[in-house]
XYZ file of C-alpha atoms in Angstrom:
777
model
C -0.293 37.663 -10.548
C -3.517 35.431 -10.301
C -2.733 31.786 -9.871
C -5.233 28.932 -10.062
C -4.688 25.818 -8.204
C -6.394 22.526 -8.821
C -6.918 19.254 -6.869
C -6.690 15.823 -8.685
C -6.624 16.169 -12.392
C -7.144 12.549 -13.416
C -6.555 13.631 -17.040
C -9.368 15.762 -17.244
C -7.370 18.855 -18.707
C -10.250 20.166 -21.065
C -12.849 20.479 -18.144
C -10.186 22.410 -15.923
C -9.034 24.811 -18.645
C -12.859 25.469 -19.637
C -13.713 26.146 -16.052
C -10.920 28.714 -15.690
C -11.649 30.109 -18.988
C -15.295 30.753 -18.010
C -14.031 32.245 -14.633
C -12.179 34.800 -16.557
C -15.138 35.903 -18.791
C -17.383 36.040 -15.860
C -15.243 38.040 -13.664
C -13.220 39.980 -15.988
C -9.693 39.111 -14.886
C -6.688 37.115 -16.281
C -5.379 33.963 -14.731
C -1.594 33.592 -15.280
C -0.764 30.207 -14.263
C -2.417 26.705 -13.110
C -1.035 24.487 -10.515
C -2.195 20.930 -9.967
C -1.410 18.755 -6.882
C -1.156 15.536 -8.512
C -2.921 12.405 -10.013
C -2.342 14.455 -13.365
C -2.562 11.277 -15.351
C -0.168 12.399 -18.277
C -1.272 9.500 -20.449
C 0.049 9.672 -23.978
C -0.945 6.363 -25.687
C -2.211 2.826 -24.768
C 1.214 1.817 -23.536
C 1.095 4.694 -20.685
C -1.938 3.087 -19.366
C -0.090 -0.066 -18.462
C 1.945 2.076 -16.040
C -1.079 3.797 -14.463
C -2.142 2.165 -11.196
C -5.912 1.920 -11.390
C -8.111 -0.871 -12.008
C -8.018 -1.757 -15.596
C -11.907 -0.776 -15.867
C -10.992 2.695 -14.872
C -8.266 3.157 -17.332
C -9.060 5.917 -19.944
C -7.220 7.984 -22.321
C -8.995 11.090 -21.029
C -7.407 14.323 -22.641
C -3.868 14.868 -21.919
C -2.933 13.258 -25.251
C -4.401 16.036 -27.136
C -1.835 18.394 -25.494
C 0.835 16.055 -25.936
C 0.254 15.526 -29.706
C -0.208 19.269 -30.215
C -3.898 19.132 -31.364
C -4.519 21.335 -28.565
C -2.374 23.817 -26.318
C -2.821 24.506 -22.834
C -4.129 28.151 -22.749
C -2.396 28.676 -19.284
C 1.148 27.895 -18.238
C 0.564 24.763 -16.071
C 2.938 23.128 -13.475
C 2.029 19.692 -11.908
C 3.363 17.382 -9.452
C 2.894 13.829 -9.461
C 0.263 11.610 -7.339
C -0.442 8.001 -7.078
C -2.424 7.617 -10.381
C 0.206 8.616 -12.909
C 1.779 7.226 -16.081
C 4.842 6.595 -14.070
C 6.920 5.547 -17.050
C 6.660 8.859 -18.548
C 7.142 10.691 -15.337
C 10.391 8.613 -14.830
C 11.803 10.111 -18.048
C 11.117 13.678 -16.503
C 12.550 12.557 -13.072
C 14.217 15.940 -12.682
C 11.294 17.976 -14.363
C 10.575 19.239 -17.476
C 7.878 19.788 -20.085
C 5.314 17.051 -20.313
C 3.680 18.721 -23.139
C 3.696 22.261 -24.533
C 3.045 24.791 -21.788
C 2.773 21.995 -19.334
C 5.470 21.592 -16.959
C 6.239 18.640 -14.556
C 7.909 19.769 -11.270
C 9.991 16.476 -11.100
C 9.916 13.844 -8.285
C 10.966 16.664 -6.387
C 11.685 20.371 -7.728
C 11.668 23.896 -7.357
C 11.084 26.250 -10.423
C 10.346 30.242 -10.731
C 7.551 31.916 -12.136
C 8.129 35.549 -12.279
C 9.668 36.310 -8.846
C 7.394 33.594 -7.108
C 9.268 30.401 -6.038
C 7.173 27.186 -6.550
C 8.283 23.994 -4.818
C 6.718 20.443 -5.031
C 7.128 16.917 -3.788
C 5.466 14.206 -5.938
C 3.976 10.864 -4.950
C 2.356 9.665 -1.732
C 4.087 8.738 1.788
C 4.581 5.208 2.711
C 6.837 4.374 5.367
C 7.818 0.809 3.982
C 9.508 2.267 0.957
C 10.488 5.630 2.313
C 14.107 4.953 2.925
C 14.564 2.752 -0.304
C 16.204 4.125 -3.482
C 14.493 4.568 -6.952
C 14.684 0.850 -7.635
C 11.596 0.638 -9.781
C 11.991 0.601 -13.893
C 9.358 0.096 -16.483
C 7.777 -2.256 -17.428
C 6.692 -2.370 -13.892
C 5.375 -5.491 -12.289
C 2.513 -5.906 -9.787
C 4.643 -4.717 -7.008
C 6.728 -1.849 -8.464
C 3.718 -0.249 -10.210
C 2.282 0.309 -6.611
C 5.682 1.388 -5.182
C 7.072 3.571 -7.926
C 5.167 6.717 -6.734
C 5.972 6.499 -3.058
C 8.027 9.239 -1.730
C 11.672 8.684 -1.202
C 14.018 10.035 1.479
C 16.429 11.018 -1.060
C 14.097 13.635 -2.873
C 12.857 14.846 0.523
C 16.289 15.483 1.954
C 17.075 17.305 -1.369
C 14.262 19.638 -0.327
C 15.391 20.014 3.111
C 18.702 21.839 1.633
C 16.389 24.641 0.131
C 17.353 27.739 2.442
C 15.976 30.553 0.142
C 12.275 31.262 0.710
C 9.591 29.196 -0.959
C 6.385 30.994 -1.804
C 4.139 28.169 -2.874
C 4.708 24.310 -2.014
C 2.671 21.553 -3.462
C 2.293 17.837 -2.101
C -0.242 15.392 -3.249
C -1.010 13.849 0.272
C -1.402 16.186 3.283
C 1.481 17.004 5.620
C 0.924 14.842 8.844
C -0.957 16.640 11.732
C -2.196 19.471 9.423
C -5.993 18.686 10.882
C -4.730 19.906 14.105
C -4.731 23.559 12.517
C -8.059 23.391 10.905
C -11.735 22.501 11.522
C -11.128 18.554 11.672
C -14.678 17.844 13.102
C -16.265 19.394 10.061
C -14.127 17.022 7.876
C -14.914 14.095 9.750
C -18.637 14.767 9.553
C -18.060 14.530 5.695
C -15.361 11.867 5.868
C -16.195 9.764 9.011
C -13.413 7.221 8.091
C -11.013 9.918 8.610
C -11.573 10.086 12.183
C -9.491 7.122 13.474
C -6.680 8.362 11.335
C -6.532 11.737 12.563
C -6.926 10.546 16.337
C -3.877 8.196 15.944
C -1.949 10.683 13.655
C -1.610 8.510 10.854
C -3.696 10.763 8.269
C -1.022 12.421 6.055
C 2.493 12.393 5.268
C 5.277 12.228 7.728
C 7.705 13.375 5.005
C 5.500 16.556 3.831
C 5.232 17.399 7.706
C 8.803 17.504 7.997
C 9.095 19.777 4.881
C 6.242 22.109 5.960
C 8.341 22.810 9.327
C 11.576 23.470 7.389
C 10.315 25.334 4.533
C 7.172 27.481 6.259
C 6.012 28.636 2.835
C 3.251 31.196 2.941
C 1.170 28.921 0.606
C 0.702 24.975 0.715
C -1.713 22.887 -1.380
C -2.539 19.242 -1.544
C -5.221 17.094 -2.878
C -5.387 13.030 -2.891
C -8.035 12.799 -0.050
C -10.585 14.184 -2.462
C -12.131 16.923 0.101
C -11.746 20.695 0.429
C -9.891 21.307 3.884
C -8.200 24.529 4.952
C -5.690 25.252 7.720
C -3.710 28.006 9.179
C -0.184 27.010 10.658
C 1.595 29.456 12.999
C 5.245 28.221 13.066
C 6.329 29.312 16.310
C 5.137 32.205 18.577
C 5.103 35.332 16.271
C 6.673 33.096 13.380
C 5.617 33.008 9.773
C 2.256 31.582 8.786
C 1.296 28.766 6.133
C -1.985 29.119 4.580
C -2.932 25.337 3.829
C -5.698 24.241 1.293
C -6.816 20.778 0.128
C -8.840 20.473 -2.883
C -11.087 17.846 -4.448
C -10.682 16.086 -7.941
C -12.259 17.590 -10.969
C -15.883 16.546 -10.841
C -19.086 18.524 -11.140
C -20.293 20.256 -7.909
C -17.023 19.506 -6.177
C -14.552 22.183 -5.018
C -11.629 21.175 -7.045
C -10.502 24.828 -7.868
C -9.212 27.901 -5.993
C -7.925 31.124 -7.247
C -5.490 33.550 -5.468
C -3.859 36.708 -6.230
C -0.276 37.305 -5.102
C 1.943 40.340 -5.304
C 4.714 39.896 -7.917
C 6.623 41.999 -10.353
C 4.943 42.993 -13.760
C 4.688 40.168 -16.338
C 4.806 38.555 -18.680
C 5.767 35.730 -16.737
C 7.772 32.434 -17.682
C 8.721 29.070 -16.004
C 12.437 29.269 -15.352
C 14.879 27.220 -13.638
C 15.803 27.936 -9.934
C 19.425 28.499 -9.369
C 19.522 27.206 -5.809
C 17.718 24.052 -6.711
C 19.989 23.095 -9.857
C 22.793 23.557 -7.364
C 21.336 21.225 -4.732
C 20.552 18.662 -7.640
C 24.277 18.868 -8.955
C 25.565 18.502 -5.468
C 23.668 15.497 -4.533
C 23.258 13.583 -7.794
C 26.431 11.678 -7.180
C 24.369 9.553 -4.454
C 21.224 9.105 -6.287
C 20.052 5.777 -5.130
C 19.170 3.806 -7.809
C 18.507 0.281 -6.154
C 16.794 -0.526 -2.800
C 19.722 0.688 -0.913
C 19.181 3.778 0.909
C 21.029 7.133 -0.151
C 24.442 7.702 1.853
C 24.320 11.508 2.671
C 27.656 11.177 4.770
C 29.559 11.310 1.656
C 28.855 14.558 0.183
C 29.451 18.147 1.249
C 25.685 19.692 1.957
C 27.304 23.133 2.396
C 29.587 23.475 -0.572
C 29.217 26.983 -1.976
C 31.341 26.821 -5.161
C 28.321 24.617 -6.781
C 25.984 27.554 -6.177
C 28.470 29.787 -7.946
C 29.182 27.476 -10.595
C 25.425 27.014 -11.577
C 24.954 30.854 -11.402
C 27.641 31.283 -14.045
C 26.061 28.545 -16.135
C 22.627 30.101 -16.268
C 24.038 33.482 -17.196
C 25.601 31.833 -20.285
C 22.662 29.823 -21.322
C 19.602 31.585 -19.633
C 17.339 29.995 -17.237
C 14.649 28.823 -19.674
C 13.797 24.979 -19.287
C 14.987 23.091 -22.581
C 12.414 22.458 -25.261
C 9.623 20.079 -25.294
C 10.479 16.775 -27.121
C 7.862 13.926 -28.078
C 9.523 10.677 -27.450
C 6.641 8.311 -28.203
C 3.728 7.813 -30.949
C 0.656 9.596 -29.659
C -2.779 8.081 -29.072
C -4.974 8.263 -32.271
C -8.616 7.695 -31.589
C -9.098 6.630 -35.151
C -7.299 3.759 -34.960
C -8.004 0.725 -32.727
C -5.284 -0.910 -30.378
C -1.718 0.602 -30.094
C -1.226 3.953 -31.899
C 2.287 2.924 -32.953
C 5.041 0.593 -32.377
C 8.175 1.500 -30.400
C 10.653 -0.507 -28.558
C 11.820 0.164 -24.788
C 11.616 3.072 -22.842
C 13.397 6.249 -24.555
C 15.620 8.633 -22.829
C 14.009 11.895 -22.991
C 16.156 14.454 -24.783
C 14.960 17.205 -22.267
C 16.678 15.401 -19.495
C 19.598 14.464 -21.576
C 20.142 18.080 -22.158
C 19.293 19.103 -18.615
C 22.096 16.717 -17.429
C 24.624 17.820 -19.967
C 23.978 21.387 -18.633
C 24.728 20.429 -15.250
C 27.704 18.130 -16.636
C 26.062 15.193 -14.851
C 25.896 11.554 -16.030
C 22.302 10.096 -17.439
C 21.526 7.538 -14.684
C 17.995 6.954 -14.963
C 18.190 3.573 -17.234
C 20.948 2.182 -14.867
C 19.703 -1.201 -13.688
C 21.799 -3.161 -11.107
C 19.031 -5.338 -10.188
C 16.694 -7.587 -12.279
C 13.509 -5.757 -13.404
C 11.489 -8.925 -12.235
C 13.308 -8.978 -8.800
C 10.519 -10.213 -6.161
C 9.802 -7.548 -3.407
C 11.368 -8.961 -0.337
C 9.959 -7.937 2.960
C 12.696 -9.456 4.833
C 14.983 -6.990 2.886
C 13.022 -4.053 4.262
C 13.179 -5.109 7.775
C 17.000 -5.413 7.417
C 17.143 -2.102 6.123
C 15.044 -0.610 8.895
C 12.515 1.040 6.246
C 9.535 0.597 8.578
C 8.323 0.457 12.203
C 8.389 -3.274 13.449
C 5.750 -2.632 15.771
C 3.385 -0.378 13.724
C -0.093 -1.760 12.736
C -1.308 1.643 11.587
C -3.039 1.467 8.237
C -2.771 4.807 6.542
C -5.587 5.970 4.111
C -3.456 5.300 1.097
C -5.871 5.467 -1.767
C -9.147 7.313 -1.359
C -9.767 6.721 -5.025
C -9.971 3.069 -4.241
C -12.629 3.532 -1.618
C -14.685 5.706 -3.872
C -14.200 3.070 -6.482
C -15.300 0.430 -4.188
C -18.481 2.154 -3.259
C -19.349 2.463 -7.101
C -18.444 -1.167 -7.696
C -20.969 -1.846 -4.776
C -23.634 -0.053 -6.376
C -22.949 -1.569 -9.934
C -22.719 -5.197 -8.722
C -25.926 -5.078 -6.804
C -27.770 -3.741 -9.805
C -26.252 -6.513 -11.818
C -27.314 -9.089 -9.112
C -30.810 -7.881 -9.071
C -31.055 -7.675 -12.775
C -33.057 -10.647 -13.999
C -32.104 -10.110 -17.723
C -28.778 -11.279 -16.576
C -30.032 -14.833 -16.226
C -28.996 -15.854 -19.712
C -25.270 -14.467 -19.046
C -25.148 -16.344 -15.679
C -26.032 -19.554 -17.274
C -23.306 -19.174 -20.020
C -20.756 -18.399 -17.432
C -21.956 -21.169 -15.154
C -21.308 -23.418 -17.908
C -17.817 -21.965 -18.502
C -17.222 -22.371 -14.861
C -17.921 -26.012 -15.082
C -15.326 -26.453 -17.804
C -12.608 -24.478 -16.383
C -9.581 -26.723 -16.048
C -7.158 -24.479 -13.983
C -7.317 -22.556 -11.145
C -5.857 -19.374 -13.092
C -8.802 -19.233 -15.342
C -11.326 -19.495 -12.186
C -9.639 -16.730 -10.595
C -9.572 -14.581 -13.584
C -13.483 -14.880 -13.831
C -13.805 -14.197 -9.955
C -11.564 -10.956 -10.453
C -13.532 -9.776 -13.637
C -17.183 -10.693 -12.466
C -17.028 -11.323 -8.797
C -20.743 -11.525 -8.037
C -21.597 -13.910 -10.980
C -18.432 -15.837 -9.988
C -19.627 -16.071 -6.355
C -23.524 -17.087 -7.237
C -22.182 -19.960 -9.338
C -19.574 -20.977 -7.003
C -22.306 -21.093 -4.366
C -24.658 -23.280 -6.848
C -21.795 -25.492 -7.232
C -20.702 -26.123 -4.013
C -23.770 -25.846 -1.870
C -24.818 -29.384 -2.029
C -21.237 -30.835 -1.244
C -21.010 -28.702 1.742
C -24.376 -29.494 2.988
C -24.068 -33.348 2.417
C -20.526 -33.746 3.966
C -20.969 -36.310 6.678
C -18.435 -34.601 8.749
C -20.127 -31.103 8.375
C -21.878 -30.005 11.616
C -25.401 -28.201 11.385
C -23.634 -24.925 11.820
C -20.863 -25.445 9.396
C -23.343 -26.642 6.907
C -25.209 -23.330 7.200
C -22.157 -21.610 5.874
C -21.877 -20.834 2.145
C -19.310 -19.695 -0.444
C -19.501 -15.844 -0.736
C -22.414 -15.514 1.913
C -22.399 -11.843 1.163
C -23.049 -11.889 -2.612
C -26.331 -10.153 -2.444
C -26.034 -7.994 0.901
C -22.444 -6.946 0.499
C -20.968 -8.141 -2.807
C -17.643 -6.498 -2.164
C -16.939 -7.680 1.361
C -14.158 -9.969 0.576
C -12.605 -7.469 -1.703
C -12.711 -4.741 1.339
C -10.962 -7.190 3.502
C -8.540 -8.119 1.223
C -7.629 -4.452 0.472
C -7.272 -3.702 4.223
C -5.021 -6.646 4.664
C -2.845 -5.713 1.746
C -2.589 -1.979 2.882
C -1.594 -2.979 6.371
C 1.022 -5.613 5.000
C 2.489 -3.121 2.802
C 3.429 -0.967 5.952
C 4.317 -3.903 8.178
C 5.258 -7.318 6.727
C 4.797 -8.887 10.109
C 0.921 -8.640 9.716
C 0.499 -11.833 7.923
C 1.847 -13.711 10.868
C -0.119 -11.855 13.315
C -3.555 -12.381 11.445
C -2.955 -16.353 11.138
C -2.067 -16.527 14.845
C -5.059 -14.446 15.884
C -7.174 -16.855 13.777
C -5.829 -19.993 15.635
C -6.361 -18.401 19.026
C -9.983 -17.529 17.858
C -11.123 -20.751 16.604
C -9.416 -23.153 18.876
C -11.222 -21.471 22.244
C -14.863 -20.891 21.467
C -14.739 -21.692 17.795
C -14.448 -19.243 14.908
C -16.742 -16.718 16.507
C -14.440 -13.526 17.142
C -14.565 -14.061 20.774
C -10.785 -13.337 21.261
C -11.542 -9.625 19.936
C -13.879 -8.785 22.913
C -12.097 -6.449 25.197
C -12.692 -6.343 29.108
C -11.627 -7.852 32.311
C -11.724 -11.644 32.249
C -12.036 -11.971 28.458
C -9.612 -14.206 26.350
C -7.168 -11.157 25.927
C -6.451 -10.967 29.362
C -4.789 -14.425 29.475
C -1.050 -14.371 29.360
C -0.932 -16.412 26.183
C -2.937 -13.985 24.284
C -1.330 -10.663 25.513
C 1.242 -11.109 22.728
C -1.401 -11.380 20.043
C -1.423 -8.792 17.203
C -3.463 -7.540 14.047
C -6.427 -6.390 15.941
C -6.218 -2.867 14.182
C -6.356 -4.508 10.860
C -9.576 -6.360 11.643
C -10.778 -3.054 13.269
C -10.116 -1.169 9.877
C -11.707 -3.591 7.803
C -14.649 -3.502 9.898
C -14.791 0.225 9.819
C -14.901 0.238 6.101
C -17.488 -2.559 5.746
C -19.602 -0.619 8.367
C -19.699 2.346 5.835
C -20.762 0.181 2.965
C -22.748 -2.584 4.328
C -23.867 -1.658 8.049
C -24.597 -4.450 10.134
C -24.032 -7.276 7.690
C -20.518 -8.706 7.941
C -19.423 -10.462 11.330
C -16.242 -9.865 12.852
C -15.501 -13.665 12.846
C -15.849 -13.787 8.929
C -13.406 -10.815 8.676
C -10.849 -12.739 11.184
C -11.105 -15.774 8.638
C -10.899 -13.662 5.642
C -8.125 -11.636 6.823
C -5.982 -14.813 7.848
C -6.636 -16.350 4.435
C -5.884 -13.406 2.456
C -2.563 -12.668 4.678
C -1.309 -16.336 3.841
C -1.739 -15.522 0.091
C -0.247 -12.144 0.295
C 2.896 -13.583 2.108
C 3.329 -16.049 -0.883
C 1.000 -18.941 0.113
C -1.882 -20.514 -1.817
C -5.073 -18.580 -2.948
C -7.759 -20.490 -1.435
C -11.751 -20.082 -0.973
C -13.411 -20.378 2.290
C -17.233 -20.162 3.185
C -18.732 -17.290 5.034
C -21.735 -16.639 7.303
C -20.353 -17.079 10.772
C -21.876 -14.929 13.638
C -19.993 -13.396 16.440
C -20.085 -14.983 19.842
C -21.126 -13.380 23.007
C -18.809 -15.314 25.536
C -15.131 -14.714 26.020
C -13.469 -16.049 29.092
C -9.824 -16.220 30.088
C -10.350 -19.366 31.559
C -11.252 -21.358 28.388
C -7.793 -20.367 26.819
C -5.133 -22.467 28.147
C -6.922 -25.705 27.783
C -7.732 -25.108 24.341
C -4.389 -23.711 22.605
C -1.123 -25.514 21.911
C 1.669 -24.726 24.303
C 5.124 -24.372 22.783
C 6.339 -27.109 25.162
C 3.741 -29.649 24.007
C 4.466 -33.295 23.184
C 3.113 -34.780 20.013
C 0.531 -36.671 22.200
C -0.712 -33.561 23.797
C -1.010 -31.711 20.262
C -2.925 -35.116 18.787
C -5.415 -34.926 21.860
C -6.287 -31.136 21.360
C -6.694 -31.278 17.638
C -8.582 -34.390 17.864
C -11.095 -32.498 20.240
C -11.472 -29.990 17.465
C -12.359 -32.407 14.713
C -8.906 -32.539 13.155
C -6.493 -35.233 12.191
C -2.849 -35.994 12.760
C -2.486 -34.874 8.940
C -3.971 -31.474 9.883
C -1.821 -31.119 12.882
C 1.308 -31.389 10.818
C -0.089 -29.106 8.112
C -1.149 -26.468 10.161
C 2.042 -26.355 12.165
C 3.289 -24.965 8.817
C 1.830 -21.612 9.964
C 5.056 -21.083 11.930
C 6.822 -20.559 8.588
C 5.664 -16.940 9.105
C 5.505 -14.897 12.216
C 7.486 -14.062 15.285
C 7.847 -15.068 19.083
C 8.886 -13.691 22.027
C 12.063 -15.145 23.763
C 10.125 -16.793 26.406
C 8.276 -18.931 24.150
C 11.338 -21.059 23.708
C 13.360 -20.397 26.818
C 12.464 -24.055 28.270
C 15.218 -25.083 25.843
C 17.994 -23.456 27.733
C 19.064 -22.704 31.136
C 21.325 -20.328 32.908
C 24.770 -21.306 33.900
C 26.792 -20.407 36.984
C 27.960 -17.221 35.056
C 24.176 -16.291 34.424
C 24.588 -17.020 30.957
C 22.326 -19.210 28.606
C 23.408 -22.699 27.690
C 21.427 -25.295 25.588
C 19.920 -28.150 27.449
C 17.699 -29.518 24.499
C 19.936 -31.666 22.444
C 17.422 -32.025 19.725
C 18.089 -28.368 18.711
C 21.158 -27.500 16.263
C 23.818 -26.337 18.328
C 24.821 -23.349 15.884
C 21.101 -22.276 15.458
C 21.035 -22.313 19.229
C 23.883 -20.061 19.432
C 22.108 -17.490 17.313
C 19.051 -17.637 19.509
C 21.312 -17.076 22.439
C 22.700 -13.880 20.788
C 19.344 -12.619 19.912
C 17.615 -13.716 23.183
C 20.353 -13.427 26.190
C 19.732 -13.890 29.682
C 19.036 -10.371 30.302
C 17.076 -9.692 27.334
C 13.929 -7.270 27.273
C 10.736 -9.402 27.277
C 9.690 -7.355 24.244
C 12.387 -8.845 22.042
C 11.051 -10.832 19.069
C 12.639 -13.723 17.266
C 11.458 -14.895 13.681
C 9.825 -18.350 13.812
C 11.500 -19.034 10.475
C 15.143 -17.922 10.467
C 15.606 -18.013 6.725
C 12.348 -16.677 4.816
C 10.745 -15.316 7.850
C 7.755 -13.377 5.929
C 7.324 -15.821 2.987
C 4.832 -18.467 3.532
C 6.612 -21.502 2.045
C 7.795 -24.749 3.080
C 11.111 -23.596 4.584
C 9.375 -24.400 8.052
C 9.837 -28.279 7.323
C 13.111 -28.047 5.892
C 14.121 -26.234 9.127
C 12.990 -29.256 11.083
C 14.797 -31.608 8.929
C 18.050 -29.610 10.047
C 16.935 -29.283 13.712
C 16.000 -25.820 13.616
C 12.538 -25.770 14.905
C 11.987 -22.596 17.098
C 9.585 -24.307 19.640
C 9.859 -27.757 21.016
C 6.403 -28.461 19.753
C 8.000 -27.896 16.433
C 11.148 -30.355 17.061
C 8.911 -33.156 18.188
C 6.976 -33.336 14.627
C 10.391 -34.498 13.173
C 11.437 -36.508 16.084
C 8.258 -38.707 16.357
C 7.658 -41.380 13.827
C 3.923 -40.632 13.456
C 4.821 -37.260 11.944
C 8.279 -37.637 10.500
C 7.354 -38.919 7.150
C 4.718 -36.192 6.661
C 7.372 -33.620 7.692
C 9.973 -34.777 5.108
C 7.414 -34.857 2.416
C 6.426 -31.297 2.982
C 10.153 -30.293 3.075
C 10.537 -31.888 -0.226
C 7.178 -30.770 -1.974
C 6.058 -27.244 -1.464
C 3.022 -27.716 -3.846
C 2.096 -30.938 -1.914
C 2.046 -28.749 1.390
C 0.073 -25.962 -0.161
C -2.441 -28.530 -1.418
C -2.788 -30.068 2.081
C -2.944 -26.536 3.698
C -5.850 -25.566 1.692
C -7.700 -28.507 3.047
C -6.715 -28.136 6.457
C -7.040 -24.266 6.805
C -10.611 -24.839 5.400
C -11.341 -27.277 8.504
C -9.778 -24.762 10.944
C -12.101 -22.119 9.754
C -15.290 -23.840 10.183
C -14.404 -25.190 13.712
C -17.180 -24.563 16.244
C -18.803 -21.782 14.223
C -21.848 -20.158 14.981
C -24.600 -19.441 12.306
C -28.060 -18.495 11.500
C -29.813 -17.537 15.202
C -26.767 -17.973 17.074
C -24.558 -15.034 18.030
C -24.715 -11.489 16.548
C -23.339 -9.412 14.208
C -21.436 -6.910 16.176
C -21.351 -3.265 15.464
C -17.726 -3.095 16.975
C -15.479 -6.192 16.976
C -14.192 -5.214 20.703
C -17.510 -5.407 22.282
C -20.690 -7.170 22.104
C -23.987 -5.112 21.062
C -25.438 -5.246 24.236
């Protein structure tokens, strides 16, 4: 039996099939089966494109629709798994697997089938620790959050595959098993893909779930894709144990290694795709705990070793046969001769294949169950409570290589556009539009669609106002909006993507990045001096040892050095990352100027006298803020940063004392006694120094005005928080912000802007560091 394996399809079925037909003709052999390792893009019509998580400009029908409509027939039986660029609404119809088109079979979110006597298993999607333990709560139509999470691998599907005991011959996963690079020539891989190096060294490159399955199933062959490169490895399972030949393949492009043909010993053909008895038994046994909300599946309620289920399925297959149920079209197909939608249909239909499959196994149809509202906002707090991510993790996995490659293309495209003088008339037209824009939403849409044009125009509009501001220092006046419009047009986009990726893994990241900015700007000015490592640097002061978010800045810097080497300062990355972190946590979207240079000095001795201590009085804070050119309004506004983030117990220990029995008692009468009791439970007298408490006990990962409402109810975590409500000079503003989130957000934009231009270095001052942790000297 000859089997062809393809990496990422990206909807280009025509090219792959023609390539295989050419290979058959050239070498004189017959290919029996095609396997695809994800990003198949089974897009049937324009509606499906809305469920495809790729930038809108990259969405295209490609060629799958021809095979769905019957215009073309796949020349080879084709089996595929899902990746992270899929028509997720269609694949959800076929959650258990089924024909996506005649002769094209989807293996399901997890599945095992037989082809002749060869057993083929697979796991769709990519691994993300944030969503791994959640149930399948997403339903079409997807919102901005669920369209990104629907393809994340879930524990339920992995555990189904972990029940497989009979040998698997071939296994497919979209992303690579974690640690697989240990078994191949990873040095060569890093030479081709240098941004993989850190993830390999930190053991974050790949899927932990796939690694678990590799250890359990030990198949002779394992194929993956996702990272758009070819990589081979040989895994020895224990001394003298079985071998797994691993191969990752590229995406379908000319000159790229996207195909591999192998020959396996098998029984004589003809071969057909058939249901697998053991897998059907596992599916039937575990369907009762199918998690359809965010709640984790409860595996303790089922008997995983029940044998009669296997026998029952076997008898059913003998009666009916093992061929999958027939393909049925469920929606109108794309018609290239028509503009717009190819037909009207309402809702998201049940797929008759899935209905027949479940009836065969005598199982209920659950896929359209919806016990939670479709537009329910994604709650990082709920993930923290369910333990679905590592609290202390700041690792940023390579989640989407497609985005990195598209980013490179965007850089090239925008640099060309920027340098094209023929665009002057268009710039003039859009400039007039910008001046007439009456809402931030319109301006934001323009910024997203034409970022370089927007940046140039915005620079023209604000240049004079920034330079003419009497409060602007000569250094801050040298900053400009979108400073990198010509030298690195996508700089802010790259930082934003890094922050978004990190925050999706660890929702404490926004708080860490915001605190990092404060501790940087208040000491030597916003010059990234806090990032420098070494004896006697700012990081070595005890007040800075609990800072986090450094790996996010380092990751953004690595990507920027790939596309724009020696161009973007670490100081700008810190400021942009904090800005984006606030927005991603639910705060306001604001613009800040760039052009900061990195400082050369970082001294621990400068830290304590330049940062707010949690025991400060209002007078002490006013004195410090005033020295930085900030007002009383800025003090109250920027204190609102405590609406997100965490703190160590020692940061508020001065509000308690030990009694004769060694237990903590409240001594600060300005603190709500009920809240104090909660804090004592979280931070008892003998608690570990590593214990963390949320700054805001109610909406700890949402940037909102809850901080001020907490102050009104005497639930400010720090003494420096509580004094803002107790002091007549600041009480009114606290009350106003507690009752008006819009007013707080408006004030935040102004005060945050002032914070980010504090003591900046520009022009010939400082340098552009190659690495954020060390100066260039």
